[in-house]
PDB file of C-alpha atoms in Angstrom:
ATOM      1  CA  UNK A   1     -20.169   3.618 -16.080  1.00 52.00           C
ATOM      2  CA  UNK A   2     -18.391   6.948 -16.481  1.00 53.00           C
ATOM      3  CA  UNK A   3     -17.414   6.881 -12.782  1.00 57.00           C
ATOM      4  CA  UNK A   4     -15.857   3.456 -13.204  1.00 57.00           C
ATOM      5  CA  UNK A   5     -13.927   4.540 -16.280  1.00 60.00           C
ATOM      6  CA  UNK A   6     -12.776   7.627 -14.430  1.00 67.00           C
ATOM      7  CA  UNK A   7     -11.648   5.625 -11.416  1.00 67.00           C
ATOM      8  CA  UNK A   8      -9.419   3.384 -13.434  1.00 70.00           C
ATOM      9  CA  UNK A   9      -8.598   5.695 -16.339  1.00 80.00           C
ATOM     10  CA  UNK A  10      -7.528   8.871 -14.523  1.00 86.00           C
ATOM     11  CA  UNK A  11      -4.586   7.255 -12.648  1.00 88.00           C
ATOM     12  CA  UNK A  12      -3.538   5.551 -15.914  1.00 89.00           C
ATOM     13  CA  UNK A  13      -3.544   8.881 -17.752  1.00 90.00           C
ATOM     14  CA  UNK A  14      -1.720  10.461 -14.825  1.00 91.00           C
ATOM     15  CA  UNK A  15       0.991   7.742 -14.990  1.00 91.00           C
ATOM     16  CA  UNK A  16       1.402   8.183 -18.761  1.00 92.00           C
ATOM     17  CA  UNK A  17       1.781  11.929 -18.416  1.00 92.00           C
ATOM     18  CA  UNK A  18       4.148  11.533 -15.525  1.00 91.00           C
ATOM     19  CA  UNK A  19       6.366   9.058 -17.402  1.00 93.00           C
ATOM     20  CA  UNK A  20       6.413  11.297 -20.493  1.00 93.00           C
ATOM     21  CA  UNK A  21       7.243  14.416 -18.458  1.00 90.00           C
ATOM     22  CA  UNK A  22       9.964  12.614 -16.537  1.00 90.00           C
ATOM     23  CA  UNK A  23      11.639  11.296 -19.670  1.00 89.00           C
ATOM     24  CA  UNK A  24      11.566  14.810 -21.089  1.00 89.00           C
ATOM     25  CA  UNK A  25      12.586  16.882 -18.095  1.00 85.00           C
ATOM     26  CA  UNK A  26      14.177  14.348 -15.801  1.00 85.00           C
ATOM     27  CA  UNK A  27      13.270  13.431 -12.200  1.00 86.00           C
ATOM     28  CA  UNK A  28      14.157  15.643  -9.245  1.00 87.00           C
ATOM     29  CA  UNK A  29      15.937  12.937  -7.178  1.00 88.00           C
ATOM     30  CA  UNK A  30      16.450  15.178  -4.208  1.00 90.00           C
ATOM     31  CA  UNK A  31      12.720  15.697  -4.008  1.00 90.00           C
ATOM     32  CA  UNK A  32      12.146  11.955  -4.472  1.00 91.00           C
ATOM     33  CA  UNK A  33      14.299  11.252  -1.374  1.00 93.00           C
ATOM     34  CA  UNK A  34      12.248  13.811   0.547  1.00 91.00           C
ATOM     35  CA  UNK A  35       9.034  12.146  -0.517  1.00 92.00           C
ATOM     36  CA  UNK A  36      10.447   8.747   0.379  1.00 92.00           C
ATOM     37  CA  UNK A  37      11.106  10.023   3.881  1.00 90.00           C
ATOM     38  CA  UNK A  38       7.596  11.529   4.047  1.00 87.00           C
ATOM     39  CA  UNK A  39       5.959   8.243   2.938  1.00 89.00           C
ATOM     40  CA  UNK A  40       8.200   5.719   4.567  1.00 85.00           C
ATOM     41  CA  UNK A  41       9.700   7.398   7.565  1.00 85.00           C
ATOM     42  CA  UNK A  42       6.547   8.937   8.786  1.00 85.00           C
ATOM     43  CA  UNK A  43       4.379   5.898   8.043  1.00 90.00           C
ATOM     44  CA  UNK A  44       6.595   3.139   9.472  1.00 92.00           C
ATOM     45  CA  UNK A  45       5.298   3.333  13.061  1.00 92.00           C
ATOM     46  CA  UNK A  46       1.671   3.436  11.936  1.00 93.00           C
ATOM     47  CA  UNK A  47       2.179   0.421   9.682  1.00 94.00           C
ATOM     48  CA  UNK A  48       4.164  -1.570  12.261  1.00 94.00           C
ATOM     49  CA  UNK A  49       1.915  -0.867  15.187  1.00 94.00           C
ATOM     50  CA  UNK A  50      -1.226  -1.448  13.128  1.00 94.00           C
ATOM     51  CA  UNK A  51       0.066  -4.719  11.698  1.00 94.00           C
ATOM     52  CA  UNK A  52       1.193  -5.873  15.231  1.00 94.00           C
ATOM     53  CA  UNK A  53      -2.373  -5.351  16.475  1.00 94.00           C
ATOM     54  CA  UNK A  54      -3.654  -7.080  13.363  1.00 91.00           C
ATOM     55  CA  UNK A  55      -1.480 -10.098  13.930  1.00 90.00           C
ATOM     56  CA  UNK A  56      -2.584 -10.281  17.600  1.00 91.00           C
ATOM     57  CA  UNK A  57      -6.260 -10.125  16.644  1.00 90.00           C
ATOM     58  CA  UNK A  58      -5.843 -12.663  13.817  1.00 86.00           C
ATOM     59  CA  UNK A  59      -4.155 -15.258  16.038  1.00 87.00           C
ATOM     60  CA  UNK A  60      -6.848 -14.777  18.670  1.00 87.00           C
ATOM     61  CA  UNK A  61      -9.559 -15.546  16.090  1.00 84.00           C
ATOM     62  CA  UNK A  62      -7.451 -18.488  14.820  1.00 81.00           C
ATOM     63  CA  UNK A  63      -7.249 -19.913  18.370  1.00 81.00           C
ATOM     64  CA  UNK A  64     -11.019 -19.681  18.734  1.00 82.00           C
ATOM     65  CA  UNK A  65     -11.537 -21.621  15.482  1.00 78.00           C
ATOM     66  CA  UNK A  66      -8.721 -24.073  16.245  1.00 76.00           C
ATOM     67  CA  UNK A  67     -10.264 -24.909  19.584  1.00 75.00           C
ATOM     68  CA  UNK A  68     -13.444 -25.930  17.918  1.00 76.00           C
ATOM     69  CA  UNK A  69     -12.018 -27.887  15.003  1.00 72.00           C
ATOM     70  CA  UNK A  70      -8.371 -29.048  15.356  1.00 69.00           C
ATOM     71  CA  UNK A  71      -7.701 -28.524  19.087  1.00 67.00           C
ATOM     72  CA  UNK A  72      -4.391 -26.688  18.784  1.00 72.00           C
ATOM     73  CA  UNK A  73      -3.776 -23.308  17.192  1.00 73.00           C
ATOM     74  CA  UNK A  74      -0.158 -24.200  16.466  1.00 74.00           C
ATOM     75  CA  UNK A  75      -1.401 -26.470  13.727  1.00 77.00           C
ATOM     76  CA  UNK A  76      -2.583 -23.394  11.793  1.00 77.00           C
ATOM     77  CA  UNK A  77       0.859 -21.671  12.133  1.00 79.00           C
ATOM     78  CA  UNK A  78       2.393 -22.522   8.779  1.00 84.00           C
ATOM     79  CA  UNK A  79      -0.831 -21.816   6.825  1.00 84.00           C
ATOM     80  CA  UNK A  80      -1.208 -18.543   8.758  1.00 85.00           C
ATOM     81  CA  UNK A  81       2.326 -17.565   7.836  1.00 87.00           C
ATOM     82  CA  UNK A  82       1.758 -18.166   4.153  1.00 89.00           C
ATOM     83  CA  UNK A  83      -1.530 -16.245   4.247  1.00 89.00           C
ATOM     84  CA  UNK A  84       0.163 -13.319   6.022  1.00 90.00           C
ATOM     85  CA  UNK A  85       3.043 -13.170   3.515  1.00 92.00           C
ATOM     86  CA  UNK A  86       0.995 -13.608   0.351  1.00 91.00           C
ATOM     87  CA  UNK A  87      -2.250 -11.851   1.135  1.00 89.00           C
ATOM     88  CA  UNK A  88      -2.758  -9.950   4.350  1.00 90.00           C
ATOM     89  CA  UNK A  89       0.722  -8.466   4.903  1.00 92.00           C
ATOM     90  CA  UNK A  90       0.976  -6.560   1.592  1.00 94.00           C
ATOM     91  CA  UNK A  91      -2.541  -5.297   1.320  1.00 93.00           C
ATOM     92  CA  UNK A  92      -3.096  -4.310   4.944  1.00 94.00           C
ATOM     93  CA  UNK A  93       0.215  -2.486   5.110  1.00 94.00           C
ATOM     94  CA  UNK A  94      -0.587  -0.715   1.837  1.00 94.00           C
ATOM     95  CA  UNK A  95      -3.969   0.397   3.120  1.00 93.00           C
ATOM     96  CA  UNK A  96      -2.408   1.710   6.328  1.00 94.00           C
ATOM     97  CA  UNK A  97       0.025   3.573   4.192  1.00 94.00           C
ATOM     98  CA  UNK A  98      -2.726   4.938   1.985  1.00 92.00           C
ATOM     99  CA  UNK A  99      -4.585   6.316   5.059  1.00 90.00           C
ATOM    100  CA  UNK A 100      -1.538   8.363   6.054  1.00 90.00           C
ATOM    101  CA  UNK A 101       0.582   9.024   2.951  1.00 90.00           C
ATOM    102  CA  UNK A 102      -2.394   9.161   0.523  1.00 89.00           C
ATOM    103  CA  UNK A 103      -4.027  11.776   2.695  1.00 90.00           C
ATOM    104  CA  UNK A 104      -0.787  13.748   2.940  1.00 90.00           C
ATOM    105  CA  UNK A 105      -0.242  13.720  -0.854  1.00 91.00           C
ATOM    106  CA  UNK A 106      -3.786  14.618  -1.691  1.00 91.00           C
ATOM    107  CA  UNK A 107      -3.922  17.479   0.885  1.00 91.00           C
ATOM    108  CA  UNK A 108      -0.588  18.931  -0.194  1.00 92.00           C
ATOM    109  CA  UNK A 109      -1.331  18.806  -3.945  1.00 91.00           C
ATOM    110  CA  UNK A 110      -4.827  20.113  -3.540  1.00 91.00           C
ATOM    111  CA  UNK A 111      -3.631  23.051  -1.402  1.00 90.00           C
ATOM    112  CA  UNK A 112      -1.073  23.851  -4.171  1.00 90.00           C
ATOM    113  CA  UNK A 113      -3.811  23.634  -6.788  1.00 90.00           C
ATOM    114  CA  UNK A 114      -6.294  25.794  -4.870  1.00 89.00           C
ATOM    115  CA  UNK A 115      -3.602  28.431  -4.116  1.00 87.00           C
ATOM    116  CA  UNK A 116      -2.655  28.494  -7.785  1.00 84.00           C
ATOM    117  CA  UNK A 117       0.887  27.314  -7.020  1.00 87.00           C
ATOM    118  CA  UNK A 118       0.584  24.657  -9.732  1.00 87.00           C
ATOM    119  CA  UNK A 119      -0.259  27.353 -12.324  1.00 86.00           C
ATOM    120  CA  UNK A 120       2.726  29.372 -11.036  1.00 87.00           C
ATOM    121  CA  UNK A 121       4.975  26.391 -11.481  1.00 84.00           C
ATOM    122  CA  UNK A 122       3.809  25.952 -15.079  1.00 82.00           C
ATOM    123  CA  UNK A 123       4.391  29.636 -15.766  1.00 85.00           C
ATOM    124  CA  UNK A 124       7.938  29.238 -14.465  1.00 83.00           C
ATOM    125  CA  UNK A 125       8.597  26.501 -17.149  1.00 77.00           C
ATOM    126  CA  UNK A 126       8.115  23.733 -14.602  1.00 82.00           C
ATOM    127  CA  UNK A 127       6.065  20.596 -15.141  1.00 87.00           C
ATOM    128  CA  UNK A 128       3.738  19.550 -12.296  1.00 89.00           C
ATOM    129  CA  UNK A 129       3.963  15.907 -13.484  1.00 91.00           C
ATOM    130  CA  UNK A 130       7.689  15.742 -13.380  1.00 90.00           C
ATOM    131  CA  UNK A 131       8.259  18.025 -10.415  1.00 91.00           C
ATOM    132  CA  UNK A 132       5.307  17.011  -8.185  1.00 92.00           C
ATOM    133  CA  UNK A 133       3.924  13.630  -9.178  1.00 93.00           C
ATOM    134  CA  UNK A 134       7.037  11.744 -10.301  1.00 94.00           C
ATOM    135  CA  UNK A 135       8.864  12.044  -6.916  1.00 94.00           C
ATOM    136  CA  UNK A 136       5.758  10.770  -5.074  1.00 94.00           C
ATOM    137  CA  UNK A 137       5.331   7.837  -7.467  1.00 95.00           C
ATOM    138  CA  UNK A 138       9.009   6.852  -7.028  1.00 95.00           C
ATOM    139  CA  UNK A 139       8.666   7.076  -3.266  1.00 94.00           C
ATOM    140  CA  UNK A 140       5.582   4.965  -3.395  1.00 94.00           C
ATOM    141  CA  UNK A 141       7.079   2.202  -5.559  1.00 95.00           C
ATOM    142  CA  UNK A 142      10.109   2.033  -3.276  1.00 95.00           C
ATOM    143  CA  UNK A 143       8.542   2.730   0.140  1.00 95.00           C
ATOM    144  CA  UNK A 144       5.368   0.651   0.132  1.00 95.00           C
ATOM    145  CA  UNK A 145       7.143  -2.741  -0.471  1.00 95.00           C
ATOM    146  CA  UNK A 146       9.522  -1.891   2.343  1.00 95.00           C
ATOM    147  CA  UNK A 147       6.662  -1.003   4.678  1.00 95.00           C
ATOM    148  CA  UNK A 148       4.846  -4.101   3.657  1.00 95.00           C
ATOM    149  CA  UNK A 149       7.883  -6.181   4.582  1.00 95.00           C
ATOM    150  CA  UNK A 150       8.190  -4.445   7.935  1.00 95.00           C
ATOM    151  CA  UNK A 151       4.453  -4.796   8.584  1.00 95.00           C
ATOM    152  CA  UNK A 152       4.485  -8.508   7.858  1.00 94.00           C
ATOM    153  CA  UNK A 153       7.408  -8.999  10.242  1.00 94.00           C
ATOM    154  CA  UNK A 154       5.575  -7.016  12.927  1.00 95.00           C
ATOM    155  CA  UNK A 155       2.342  -9.082  12.507  1.00 93.00           C
ATOM    156  CA  UNK A 156       4.276 -12.375  12.559  1.00 91.00           C
ATOM    157  CA  UNK A 157       6.174 -11.496  15.705  1.00 92.00           C
ATOM    158  CA  UNK A 158       2.989 -10.306  17.333  1.00 92.00           C
ATOM    159  CA  UNK A 159       1.190 -13.480  16.482  1.00 89.00           C
ATOM    160  CA  UNK A 160       4.009 -15.636  17.781  1.00 89.00           C
ATOM    161  CA  UNK A 161       4.181 -13.643  21.047  1.00 90.00           C
ATOM    162  CA  UNK A 162       0.429 -13.764  21.683  1.00 89.00           C
ATOM    163  CA  UNK A 163       0.291 -17.508  20.851  1.00 86.00           C
ATOM    164  CA  UNK A 164       3.094 -18.159  23.338  1.00 87.00           C
ATOM    165  CA  UNK A 165       1.999 -15.901  26.167  1.00 88.00           C
ATOM    166  CA  UNK A 166      -1.778 -15.985  25.910  1.00 81.00           C
ATOM    167  CA  UNK A 167      -2.476 -19.486  24.597  1.00 83.00           C
ATOM    168  CA  UNK A 168       0.550 -21.404  25.798  1.00 82.00           C
ATOM    169  CA  UNK A 169       1.613 -22.844  22.367  1.00 81.00           C
ATOM    170  CA  UNK A 170       4.877 -22.745  20.544  1.00 79.00           C
ATOM    171  CA  UNK A 171       4.873 -19.316  18.851  1.00 77.00           C
ATOM    172  CA  UNK A 172       7.631 -20.442  16.449  1.00 80.00           C
ATOM    173  CA  UNK A 173       4.923 -22.350  14.595  1.00 78.00           C
ATOM    174  CA  UNK A 174       3.758 -18.979  13.293  1.00 78.00           C
ATOM    175  CA  UNK A 175       7.124 -18.361  11.611  1.00 82.00           C
ATOM    176  CA  UNK A 176       7.194 -21.769   9.870  1.00 80.00           C
ATOM    177  CA  UNK A 177       7.871 -21.214   6.128  1.00 83.00           C
ATOM    178  CA  UNK A 178       7.136 -24.760   5.002  1.00 83.00           C
ATOM    179  CA  UNK A 179       4.276 -23.638   2.730  1.00 84.00           C
ATOM    180  CA  UNK A 180       5.963 -20.461   1.467  1.00 88.00           C
ATOM    181  CA  UNK A 181       7.576 -20.600  -1.947  1.00 89.00           C
ATOM    182  CA  UNK A 182       8.845 -18.148  -4.593  1.00 90.00           C
ATOM    183  CA  UNK A 183       5.369 -17.668  -6.047  1.00 91.00           C
ATOM    184  CA  UNK A 184       4.097 -16.410  -2.717  1.00 92.00           C
ATOM    185  CA  UNK A 185       6.930 -13.862  -2.561  1.00 93.00           C
ATOM    186  CA  UNK A 186       6.305 -12.856  -6.179  1.00 94.00           C
ATOM    187  CA  UNK A 187       2.584 -12.353  -5.450  1.00 94.00           C
ATOM    188  CA  UNK A 188       3.387 -10.276  -2.378  1.00 95.00           C
ATOM    189  CA  UNK A 189       5.896  -8.212  -4.287  1.00 95.00           C
ATOM    190  CA  UNK A 190       3.465  -7.502  -7.121  1.00 95.00           C
ATOM    191  CA  UNK A 191       0.692  -6.447  -4.677  1.00 95.00           C
ATOM    192  CA  UNK A 192       2.971  -4.206  -2.660  1.00 95.00           C
ATOM    193  CA  UNK A 193       4.578  -2.680  -5.805  1.00 95.00           C
ATOM    194  CA  UNK A 194       1.179  -2.166  -7.496  1.00 95.00           C
ATOM    195  CA  UNK A 195      -0.237  -0.487  -4.433  1.00 95.00           C
ATOM    196  CA  UNK A 196       2.869   1.665  -4.103  1.00 95.00           C
ATOM    197  CA  UNK A 197       2.336   2.855  -7.672  1.00 95.00           C
ATOM    198  CA  UNK A 198      -1.402   3.412  -7.367  1.00 95.00           C
ATOM    199  CA  UNK A 199      -1.503   5.261  -4.022  1.00 94.00           C
ATOM    200  CA  UNK A 200       0.366   8.441  -5.130  1.00 94.00           C
ATOM    201  CA  UNK A 201      -1.384   8.389  -8.502  1.00 94.00           C
ATOM    202  CA  UNK A 202      -4.872   8.340  -6.939  1.00 93.00           C
ATOM    203  CA  UNK A 203      -3.796  11.070  -4.529  1.00 93.00           C
ATOM    204  CA  UNK A 204      -2.319  13.161  -7.328  1.00 93.00           C
ATOM    205  CA  UNK A 205      -5.523  12.822  -9.396  1.00 93.00           C
ATOM    206  CA  UNK A 206      -7.645  14.068  -6.488  1.00 91.00           C
ATOM    207  CA  UNK A 207      -5.193  16.786  -5.527  1.00 90.00           C
ATOM    208  CA  UNK A 208      -4.431  18.355  -8.854  1.00 90.00           C
ATOM    209  CA  UNK A 209      -8.060  18.408  -9.911  1.00 88.00           C
ATOM    210  CA  UNK A 210      -9.170  20.290  -6.731  1.00 86.00           C
ATOM    211  CA  UNK A 211     -10.867  23.588  -7.423  1.00 85.00           C
ATOM    212  CA  UNK A 212     -12.281  26.161  -4.990  1.00 79.00           C
ATOM    213  CA  UNK A 213     -11.298  26.952  -1.378  1.00 76.00           C
ATOM    214  CA  UNK A 214     -10.641  25.117   1.792  1.00 77.00           C
ATOM    215  CA  UNK A 215     -13.634  22.890   1.277  1.00 83.00           C
ATOM    216  CA  UNK A 216     -12.104  21.636  -1.984  1.00 86.00           C
ATOM    217  CA  UNK A 217      -8.958  20.566  -0.058  1.00 90.00           C
ATOM    218  CA  UNK A 218     -10.985  18.490   2.369  1.00 87.00           C
ATOM    219  CA  UNK A 219     -12.932  16.867  -0.442  1.00 90.00           C
ATOM    220  CA  UNK A 220      -9.805  16.068  -2.407  1.00 90.00           C
ATOM    221  CA  UNK A 221      -8.096  14.556   0.648  1.00 90.00           C
ATOM    222  CA  UNK A 222     -11.099  12.309   1.318  1.00 91.00           C
ATOM    223  CA  UNK A 223     -11.327  11.332  -2.390  1.00 90.00           C
ATOM    224  CA  UNK A 224      -7.678  10.550  -2.546  1.00 91.00           C
ATOM    225  CA  UNK A 225      -7.730   8.280   0.493  1.00 92.00           C
ATOM    226  CA  UNK A 226     -10.912   6.471  -0.587  1.00 92.00           C
ATOM    227  CA  UNK A 227      -9.574   5.958  -4.115  1.00 91.00           C
ATOM    228  CA  UNK A 228      -6.198   4.761  -2.922  1.00 92.00           C
ATOM    229  CA  UNK A 229      -7.730   2.307  -0.390  1.00 92.00           C
ATOM    230  CA  UNK A 230     -10.182   0.834  -2.958  1.00 92.00           C
ATOM    231  CA  UNK A 231      -7.377   0.592  -5.517  1.00 91.00           C
ATOM    232  CA  UNK A 232      -5.296  -1.426  -3.106  1.00 93.00           C
ATOM    233  CA  UNK A 233      -8.150  -3.883  -2.597  1.00 93.00           C
ATOM    234  CA  UNK A 234      -8.700  -4.202  -6.383  1.00 92.00           C
ATOM    235  CA  UNK A 235      -4.974  -4.750  -7.003  1.00 93.00           C
ATOM    236  CA  UNK A 236      -4.943  -7.436  -4.305  1.00 93.00           C
ATOM    237  CA  UNK A 237      -7.977  -9.113  -5.887  1.00 93.00           C
ATOM    238  CA  UNK A 238      -6.585  -8.844  -9.464  1.00 92.00           C
ATOM    239  CA  UNK A 239      -3.201 -10.344  -8.572  1.00 94.00           C
ATOM    240  CA  UNK A 240      -4.781 -13.101  -6.444  1.00 92.00           C
ATOM    241  CA  UNK A 241      -7.192 -13.959  -9.230  1.00 92.00           C
ATOM    242  CA  UNK A 242      -4.434 -14.060 -11.843  1.00 93.00           C
ATOM    243  CA  UNK A 243      -2.304 -16.379  -9.759  1.00 90.00           C
ATOM    244  CA  UNK A 244      -5.357 -18.566  -9.017  1.00 88.00           C
ATOM    245  CA  UNK A 245      -6.108 -18.895 -12.789  1.00 88.00           C
ATOM    246  CA  UNK A 246      -2.502 -19.705 -13.449  1.00 84.00           C
ATOM    247  CA  UNK A 247      -2.561 -22.247 -10.533  1.00 73.00           C
ATOM    248  CA  UNK A 248       0.441 -20.599  -8.922  1.00 63.00           C
TER     249      UNK A 248
END
């Protein structure tokens, strides 16, 4: 039970401390832009290539199922497009981002913690929450939704291309928005934004609590990535469940 409370409570406490410190000391916007480049610029090719392969695999599986039940995979195109926008695009893109940016954040912060750079920052009248955590949170909230949008586009184009080239059907069916409405876009935005907020917080919890030597850095990096990935899945489930209960 304590592990569950720590999993959910530690990022919440980290967020509260970060907001309080940022309101008191301000946010270093230059560092926020640097972190946005670190998260977005260096993760974009991983997200787009990973989602492109994901779209290709998904349409291959869809073709196998369609052959057995409906006869033509193009029939599944509009439903596939809605599923990709509302569910798979945001969470899969966020998890790919967590595997790269979450590891980077956790490794960098744990190294600073182990080398006593965080203590040195505090002794210099700095605040690690405002100076280190806040820029990463801002970068996550801004960067992950953008990466999710790019990843969704990459998966859609990949699916349309594979459907046209490999299966001889009209690939434009996989870009048919007839089932997509504003609630789908809202759900996708909430998932991407929630994951963008949670990933740097989970990484910061693991990184700033690291104690010891090089082994602690490795453990913190692993813990940060695992926590960020599980958090993305839980956020996806919570938003989906809420929309289902509200019949949206």
